PDB file of C-alpha atoms in Angstrom:
ATOM      1  CA  GLU A   1      90.323-151.596 248.825  1.00  0.00           C
ATOM      2  CA  THR A   2      93.651-150.718 247.252  1.00  0.00           C
ATOM      3  CA  GLY A   3      95.074-148.655 250.050  1.00  0.00           C
ATOM      4  CA  VAL A   4      95.401-145.639 247.749  1.00  0.00           C
ATOM      5  CA  THR A   5      93.634-142.596 249.205  1.00  0.00           C
ATOM      6  CA  GLN A   6      92.754-139.247 247.542  1.00  0.00           C
ATOM      7  CA  SER A   7      91.521-135.941 248.905  1.00  0.00           C
ATOM      8  CA  PRO A   8      89.207-134.250 248.653  1.00  0.00           C
ATOM      9  CA  THR A   9      86.516-136.478 247.300  1.00  0.00           C
ATOM     10  CA  HIS A  10      84.604-133.643 245.660  1.00  0.00           C
ATOM     11  CA  LEU A  11      85.502-130.046 244.757  1.00  0.00           C
ATOM     12  CA  ILE A  12      83.883-127.134 243.050  1.00  0.00           C
ATOM     13  CA  LYS A  13      85.949-124.334 241.578  1.00  0.00           C
ATOM     14  CA  THR A  14      85.343-121.442 239.197  1.00  0.00           C
ATOM     15  CA  ARG A  15      87.081-120.779 235.891  1.00  0.00           C
ATOM     16  CA  GLY A  16      90.523-119.242 236.307  1.00  0.00           C
ATOM     17  CA  GLN A  17      91.071-120.560 239.782  1.00  0.00           C
ATOM     18  CA  GLN A  18      93.789-123.007 240.897  1.00  0.00           C
ATOM     19  CA  VAL A  19      93.355-126.401 242.526  1.00  0.00           C
ATOM     20  CA  THR A  20      95.511-128.926 244.421  1.00  0.00           C
ATOM     21  CA  LEU A  21      94.523-132.559 244.660  1.00  0.00           C
ATOM     22  CA  ARG A  22      96.300-135.016 246.931  1.00  0.00           C
ATOM     23  CA  CYS A  23      97.088-138.693 246.824  1.00  0.00           C
ATOM     24  CA  SER A  24      98.706-141.142 249.283  1.00  0.00           C
ATOM     25  CA  SER A  25     100.135-144.174 247.635  1.00  0.00           C
ATOM     26  CA  GLN A  26      99.709-147.830 248.794  1.00  0.00           C
ATOM     27  CA  SER A  27     102.292-148.999 251.396  1.00  0.00           C
ATOM     28  CA  GLY A  28     105.452-150.175 249.717  1.00  0.00           C
ATOM     29  CA  HIS A  29     104.717-148.332 246.447  1.00  0.00           C
ATOM     30  CA  ASN A  30     107.156-145.576 245.240  1.00  0.00           C
ATOM     31  CA  THR A  31     105.437-144.395 242.007  1.00  0.00           C
ATOM     32  CA  VAL A  32     102.311-142.372 241.512  1.00  0.00           C
ATOM     33  CA  SER A  33     100.533-141.754 238.276  1.00  0.00           C
ATOM     34  CA  TRP A  34      97.726-139.285 237.638  1.00  0.00           C
ATOM     35  CA  TYR A  35      94.836-139.584 235.263  1.00  0.00           C
ATOM     36  CA  GLN A  36      91.959-137.445 234.139  1.00  0.00           C
ATOM     37  CA  GLN A  37      88.640-139.307 233.461  1.00  0.00           C
ATOM     38  CA  ALA A  38      85.956-137.259 231.736  1.00  0.00           C
ATOM     39  CA  LEU A  39      82.386-138.471 232.001  1.00  0.00           C
ATOM     40  CA  GLY A  40      81.740-141.646 229.867  1.00  0.00           C
ATOM     41  CA  GLN A  41      85.485-141.926 228.874  1.00  0.00           C
ATOM     42  CA  GLY A  42      88.551-143.905 229.796  1.00  0.00           C
ATOM     43  CA  PRO A  43      91.200-142.403 232.037  1.00  0.00           C
ATOM     44  CA  GLN A  44      93.758-140.228 230.238  1.00  0.00           C
ATOM     45  CA  PHE A  45      97.319-140.291 231.450  1.00  0.00           C
ATOM     46  CA  ILE A  46      98.535-136.899 232.819  1.00  0.00           C
ATOM     47  CA  PHE A  47     101.968-137.753 234.204  1.00  0.00           C
ATOM     48  CA  GLN A  48     103.849-140.132 236.535  1.00  0.00           C
ATOM     49  CA  TYR A  49     106.121-139.457 239.469  1.00  0.00           C
ATOM     50  CA  TYR A  50     108.964-141.713 240.465  1.00  0.00           C
ATOM     51  CA  ARG A  51     111.593-140.779 243.177  1.00  0.00           C
ATOM     52  CA  GLU A  52     110.116-137.316 243.390  1.00  0.00           C
ATOM     53  CA  GLU A  53     110.654-136.569 239.690  1.00  0.00           C
ATOM     54  CA  GLU A  54     108.371-136.630 236.633  1.00  0.00           C
ATOM     55  CA  ASN A  55     108.810-139.931 234.836  1.00  0.00           C
ATOM     56  CA  GLY A  56     106.600-139.506 231.801  1.00  0.00           C
ATOM     57  CA  ARG A  57     103.888-137.134 230.736  1.00  0.00           C
ATOM     58  CA  GLY A  58     100.795-137.385 228.606  1.00  0.00           C
ATOM     59  CA  ASN A  59      99.325-134.706 226.295  1.00  0.00           C
ATOM     60  CA  PHE A  60      98.413-132.203 228.945  1.00  0.00           C
ATOM     61  CA  PRO A  61      99.500-128.507 229.068  1.00  0.00           C
ATOM     62  CA  PRO A  62     102.032-127.079 231.525  1.00  0.00           C
ATOM     63  CA  ARG A  63      99.258-125.694 233.782  1.00  0.00           C
ATOM     64  CA  PHE A  64      98.928-129.284 234.923  1.00  0.00           C
ATOM     65  CA  SER A  65     101.817-129.829 237.307  1.00  0.00           C
ATOM     66  CA  GLY A  66     102.694-132.213 240.101  1.00  0.00           C
ATOM     67  CA  LEU A  67     104.880-133.091 243.070  1.00  0.00           C
ATOM     68  CA  GLN A  68     106.005-136.182 244.849  1.00  0.00           C
ATOM     69  CA  PHE A  69     107.157-136.122 248.416  1.00  0.00           C
ATOM     70  CA  PRO A  70     109.797-138.238 250.172  1.00  0.00           C
ATOM     71  CA  ASN A  71     106.948-140.434 251.658  1.00  0.00           C
ATOM     72  CA  TYR A  72     105.840-141.086 248.041  1.00  0.00           C
ATOM     73  CA  SER A  73     102.573-139.161 248.381  1.00  0.00           C
ATOM     74  CA  SER A  74     101.821-136.767 245.484  1.00  0.00           C
ATOM     75  CA  GLU A  75      99.951-133.653 244.567  1.00  0.00           C
ATOM     76  CA  LEU A  76      98.360-132.657 241.254  1.00  0.00           C
ATOM     77  CA  ASN A  77      98.089-128.882 240.693  1.00  0.00           C
ATOM     78  CA  VAL A  78      96.016-127.291 237.994  1.00  0.00           C
ATOM     79  CA  ASN A  79      96.256-123.586 237.332  1.00  0.00           C
ATOM     80  CA  ALA A  80      93.967-121.301 235.411  1.00  0.00           C
ATOM     81  CA  LEU A  81      91.067-123.795 235.500  1.00  0.00           C
ATOM     82  CA  GLU A  82      88.937-124.269 232.420  1.00  0.00           C
ATOM     83  CA  LEU A  83      85.451-125.608 232.164  1.00  0.00           C
ATOM     84  CA  ASP A  84      86.763-128.695 230.347  1.00  0.00           C
ATOM     85  CA  ASP A  85      88.861-129.518 233.360  1.00  0.00           C
ATOM     86  CA  SER A  86      85.737-130.818 235.030  1.00  0.00           C
ATOM     87  CA  ALA A  87      86.398-134.515 235.464  1.00  0.00           C
ATOM     88  CA  LEU A  88      87.250-137.364 237.839  1.00  0.00           C
ATOM     89  CA  TYR A  89      90.975-137.149 238.714  1.00  0.00           C
ATOM     90  CA  LEU A  90      92.455-140.469 239.664  1.00  0.00           C
ATOM     91  CA  CYS A  91      95.819-141.393 241.035  1.00  0.00           C
ATOM     92  CA  ALA A  92      97.326-144.844 240.878  1.00  0.00           C
ATOM     93  CA  SER A  93     100.308-146.171 242.782  1.00  0.00           C
ATOM     94  CA  SER A  94     102.799-148.823 241.732  1.00  0.00           C
ATOM     95  CA  SER A  95     106.307-150.065 242.506  1.00  0.00           C
ATOM     96  CA  LEU A  96     108.345-149.206 239.436  1.00  0.00           C
ATOM     97  CA  ALA A  97     111.776-150.084 240.796  1.00  0.00           C
ATOM     98  CA  ALA A  98     110.673-153.655 241.552  1.00  0.00           C
ATOM     99  CA  GLY A  99     109.689-154.135 237.938  1.00  0.00           C
ATOM    100  CA  GLU A 100     106.019-154.418 238.923  1.00  0.00           C
ATOM    101  CA  GLU A 101     104.064-151.973 236.823  1.00  0.00           C
ATOM    102  CA  THR A 102     100.637-152.955 238.095  1.00  0.00           C
ATOM    103  CA  GLN A 103      98.843-149.797 239.065  1.00  0.00           C
ATOM    104  CA  TYR A 104      96.278-149.602 241.841  1.00  0.00           C
ATOM    105  CA  PHE A 105      93.795-146.776 241.727  1.00  0.00           C
ATOM    106  CA  GLY A 106      92.303-144.575 244.440  1.00  0.00           C
ATOM    107  CA  PRO A 107      88.686-143.549 244.464  1.00  0.00           C
ATOM    108  CA  GLY A 108      89.289-140.324 242.713  1.00  0.00           C
ATOM    109  CA  THR A 109      88.494-136.629 243.258  1.00  0.00           C
ATOM    110  CA  ARG A 110      85.584-135.304 241.274  1.00  0.00           C
ATOM    111  CA  LEU A 111      86.267-131.706 240.123  1.00  0.00           C
ATOM    112  CA  LEU A 112      83.566-129.433 238.892  1.00  0.00           C
ATOM    113  CA  VAL A 113      84.612-126.146 237.257  1.00  0.00           C
ATOM    114  CA  LEU A 114      81.868-123.528 236.926  1.00  0.00           C
TER     115      LEU A 114
ATOM    116  CA  GLY B   1     101.907-142.684 221.041  1.00  0.00           C
ATOM    117  CA  GLU B   2      99.822-145.639 222.018  1.00  0.00           C
ATOM    118  CA  ASN B   3      96.253-145.793 220.813  1.00  0.00           C
ATOM    119  CA  VAL B   4      93.868-148.349 222.326  1.00  0.00           C
ATOM    120  CA  GLU B   5      90.489-149.176 220.845  1.00  0.00           C
ATOM    121  CA  GLN B   6      87.806-151.144 222.702  1.00  0.00           C
ATOM    122  CA  HIS B   7      84.716-152.850 221.497  1.00  0.00           C
ATOM    123  CA  PRO B   8      81.784-153.047 222.127  1.00  0.00           C
ATOM    124  CA  SER B   9      80.922-149.848 223.967  1.00  0.00           C
ATOM    125  CA  THR B  10      77.916-151.516 225.554  1.00  0.00           C
ATOM    126  CA  LEU B  11      77.163-155.215 226.102  1.00  0.00           C
ATOM    127  CA  SER B  12      74.051-156.747 227.636  1.00  0.00           C
ATOM    128  CA  VAL B  13      74.030-160.512 228.508  1.00  0.00           C
ATOM    129  CA  GLN B  14      71.736-162.837 230.420  1.00  0.00           C
ATOM    130  CA  GLU B  15      72.937-164.068 233.777  1.00  0.00           C
ATOM    131  CA  GLY B  16      74.983-167.273 233.227  1.00  0.00           C
ATOM    132  CA  ASP B  17      76.040-166.371 229.666  1.00  0.00           C
ATOM    133  CA  SER B  18      79.565-165.388 228.711  1.00  0.00           C
ATOM    134  CA  ALA B  19      80.811-161.850 227.895  1.00  0.00           C
ATOM    135  CA  VAL B  20      83.706-160.991 225.571  1.00  0.00           C
ATOM    136  CA  ILE B  21      85.316-157.573 225.312  1.00  0.00           C
ATOM    137  CA  LYS B  22      88.037-156.948 222.651  1.00  0.00           C
ATOM    138  CA  CYS B  23      90.802-154.335 222.440  1.00  0.00           C
ATOM    139  CA  THR B  24      93.463-153.444 219.932  1.00  0.00           C
ATOM    140  CA  TYR B  25      96.529-151.408 220.452  1.00  0.00           C
ATOM    141  CA  SER B  26      98.980-149.724 218.121  1.00  0.00           C
ATOM    142  CA  ASP B  27     102.387-149.439 219.794  1.00  0.00           C
ATOM    143  CA  SER B  28     104.362-152.690 219.467  1.00  0.00           C
ATOM    144  CA  ALA B  29     106.510-151.525 222.504  1.00  0.00           C
ATOM    145  CA  SER B  30     103.550-152.095 224.799  1.00  0.00           C
ATOM    146  CA  ASN B  31     104.282-155.048 227.040  1.00  0.00           C
ATOM    147  CA  TYR B  32     101.698-154.949 229.785  1.00  0.00           C
ATOM    148  CA  PHE B  33      97.896-155.206 229.401  1.00  0.00           C
ATOM    149  CA  PRO B  34      95.655-154.844 232.503  1.00  0.00           C
ATOM    150  CA  TRP B  35      91.897-154.954 232.659  1.00  0.00           C
ATOM    151  CA  TYR B  36      89.996-152.745 235.150  1.00  0.00           C
ATOM    152  CA  LYS B  37      86.371-152.831 236.352  1.00  0.00           C
ATOM    153  CA  GLN B  38      84.840-149.517 237.441  1.00  0.00           C
ATOM    154  CA  GLU B  39      81.642-149.331 239.396  1.00  0.00           C
ATOM    155  CA  LEU B  40      79.636-146.076 239.723  1.00  0.00           C
ATOM    156  CA  GLY B  41      81.358-143.544 241.921  1.00  0.00           C
ATOM    157  CA  LYS B  42      84.499-145.635 242.439  1.00  0.00           C
ATOM    158  CA  GLY B  43      87.985-145.774 241.017  1.00  0.00           C
ATOM    159  CA  PRO B  44      89.014-148.516 238.525  1.00  0.00           C
ATOM    160  CA  GLN B  45      89.734-151.935 240.206  1.00  0.00           C
ATOM    161  CA  LEU B  46      92.276-154.269 238.632  1.00  0.00           C
ATOM    162  CA  ILE B  47      90.664-157.600 237.770  1.00  0.00           C
ATOM    163  CA  ILE B  48      93.272-159.343 235.662  1.00  0.00           C
ATOM    164  CA  ASP B  49      96.447-158.477 233.743  1.00  0.00           C
ATOM    165  CA  ILE B  50      98.744-160.135 231.250  1.00  0.00           C
ATOM    166  CA  ARG B  51     102.270-159.516 230.127  1.00  0.00           C
ATOM    167  CA  SER B  52     103.667-159.796 226.574  1.00  0.00           C
ATOM    168  CA  ASN B  53     105.490-163.042 227.150  1.00  0.00           C
ATOM    169  CA  VAL B  54     102.203-164.828 227.972  1.00  0.00           C
ATOM    170  CA  GLY B  55      99.360-165.689 225.602  1.00  0.00           C
ATOM    171  CA  GLU B  56      96.593-166.487 227.996  1.00  0.00           C
ATOM    172  CA  LYS B  57      95.840-166.116 231.673  1.00  0.00           C
ATOM    173  CA  LYS B  58      92.849-167.274 233.663  1.00  0.00           C
ATOM    174  CA  ASP B  59      91.570-166.484 237.142  1.00  0.00           C
ATOM    175  CA  GLN B  60      88.331-168.325 238.035  1.00  0.00           C
ATOM    176  CA  ARG B  61      85.598-166.919 235.789  1.00  0.00           C
ATOM    177  CA  ILE B  62      87.806-164.345 234.098  1.00  0.00           C
ATOM    178  CA  ALA B  63      90.310-164.996 231.334  1.00  0.00           C
ATOM    179  CA  VAL B  64      92.431-162.806 229.137  1.00  0.00           C
ATOM    180  CA  THR B  65      94.109-163.674 225.792  1.00  0.00           C
ATOM    181  CA  LEU B  66      96.825-161.694 224.016  1.00  0.00           C
ATOM    182  CA  ASN B  67      97.843-161.922 220.321  1.00  0.00           C
ATOM    183  CA  LYS B  68     101.032-159.803 220.047  1.00  0.00           C
ATOM    184  CA  THR B  69     101.321-160.309 216.336  1.00  0.00           C
ATOM    185  CA  ALA B  70      97.846-158.933 215.664  1.00  0.00           C
ATOM    186  CA  LYS B  71      98.118-156.481 218.592  1.00  0.00           C
ATOM    187  CA  HIS B  72      94.882-157.434 220.146  1.00  0.00           C
ATOM    188  CA  PHE B  73      93.778-158.812 223.537  1.00  0.00           C
ATOM    189  CA  SER B  74      90.389-159.893 224.890  1.00  0.00           C
ATOM    190  CA  LEU B  75      88.609-160.282 228.220  1.00  0.00           C
ATOM    191  CA  HIS B  76      86.355-163.299 228.707  1.00  0.00           C
ATOM    192  CA  ILE B  77      83.928-163.520 231.621  1.00  0.00           C
ATOM    193  CA  THR B  78      82.132-166.828 231.941  1.00  0.00           C
ATOM    194  CA  GLU B  79      79.019-167.580 234.022  1.00  0.00           C
ATOM    195  CA  THR B  80      78.206-163.911 234.361  1.00  0.00           C
ATOM    196  CA  GLN B  81      76.441-162.654 237.443  1.00  0.00           C
ATOM    197  CA  PRO B  82      74.469-159.454 238.060  1.00  0.00           C
ATOM    198  CA  GLU B  83      77.348-158.184 240.187  1.00  0.00           C
ATOM    199  CA  ASP B  84      79.562-158.305 237.124  1.00  0.00           C
ATOM    200  CA  SER B  85      77.592-155.260 235.797  1.00  0.00           C
ATOM    201  CA  ALA B  86      79.989-152.363 235.572  1.00  0.00           C
ATOM    202  CA  VAL B  87      82.224-150.543 233.093  1.00  0.00           C
ATOM    203  CA  TYR B  88      85.311-152.474 231.998  1.00  0.00           C
ATOM    204  CA  PHE B  89      88.472-150.763 230.663  1.00  0.00           C
ATOM    205  CA  CYS B  90      91.363-152.361 228.870  1.00  0.00           C
ATOM    206  CA  ALA B  91      94.741-150.681 228.924  1.00  0.00           C
ATOM    207  CA  ALA B  92      98.129-151.052 227.278  1.00  0.00           C
ATOM    208  CA  SER B  93     101.464-149.890 228.817  1.00  0.00           C
ATOM    209  CA  ASP B  94     105.098-149.631 228.038  1.00  0.00           C
ATOM    210  CA  ASN B  95     106.195-149.262 231.625  1.00  0.00           C
ATOM    211  CA  ASN B  96     105.349-145.614 232.470  1.00  0.00           C
ATOM    212  CA  ASP B  97     102.614-144.579 229.998  1.00  0.00           C
ATOM    213  CA  MET B  98      99.389-146.474 230.326  1.00  0.00           C
ATOM    214  CA  ARG B  99      96.698-145.854 227.739  1.00  0.00           C
ATOM    215  CA  PHE B 100      93.113-146.889 228.342  1.00  0.00           C
ATOM    216  CA  GLY B 101      90.353-147.913 225.983  1.00  0.00           C
ATOM    217  CA  ALA B 102      87.056-145.922 226.090  1.00  0.00           C
ATOM    218  CA  GLY B 103      85.331-148.618 228.148  1.00  0.00           C
ATOM    219  CA  THR B 104      82.593-151.231 227.816  1.00  0.00           C
ATOM    220  CA  ARG B 105      79.425-150.905 229.851  1.00  0.00           C
ATOM    221  CA  LEU B 106      78.487-154.505 230.729  1.00  0.00           C
ATOM    222  CA  THR B 107      74.947-155.195 231.929  1.00  0.00           C
ATOM    223  CA  VAL B 108      74.080-158.650 233.226  1.00  0.00           C
ATOM    224  CA  LYS B 109      70.340-159.219 233.399  1.00  0.00           C
ATOM    225  CA  PRO B 110      69.027-161.591 236.124  1.00  0.00           C
TER     226      PRO B 110
END
């Protein structure tokens, strides 16, 4: 176990709705990265948060947004859900300031958009 | 941006045989190359990683090699066991942007 937790484990939404996913980072880690993993594919980088600010972003539209809190936990928000947003959403924590970029993943949140 | 290609997409070996998975990357700025194992219903688990200043790293039955000039790196699993069966992902990172390969489904037959 990595110590990275995510909630909820599963979620069903309908098209057009909004969703918030949560991640608690491993103790001692100050950086959280979010990934989208479609069925049968590798994780795709959404964005990374370091010291409560976005520190890099992949090729995802602005309706994907995030937050990082002073305790380093993080949220991923997706607005105006589309069917293609159905996927496993993974967060990974790391300790960027220490120069240690190794990322440890949580179990993921499986989102189904109907 | 970085593009990571991974081969093969599926690999079936007999228990005790070796398994090799290969990846190539495009961005010469990438300097960190982890390998993850993902079992059904779980998040990816780091199994080994290598940095750009090292050519090879070994941890028991698992080894990784890196050729920076050719921009490719490989995972080697020796003496495979049925519990090694999973999907394996390679990744390449330049500090805050990690790109993954599409994965290799490894099946180890008893």
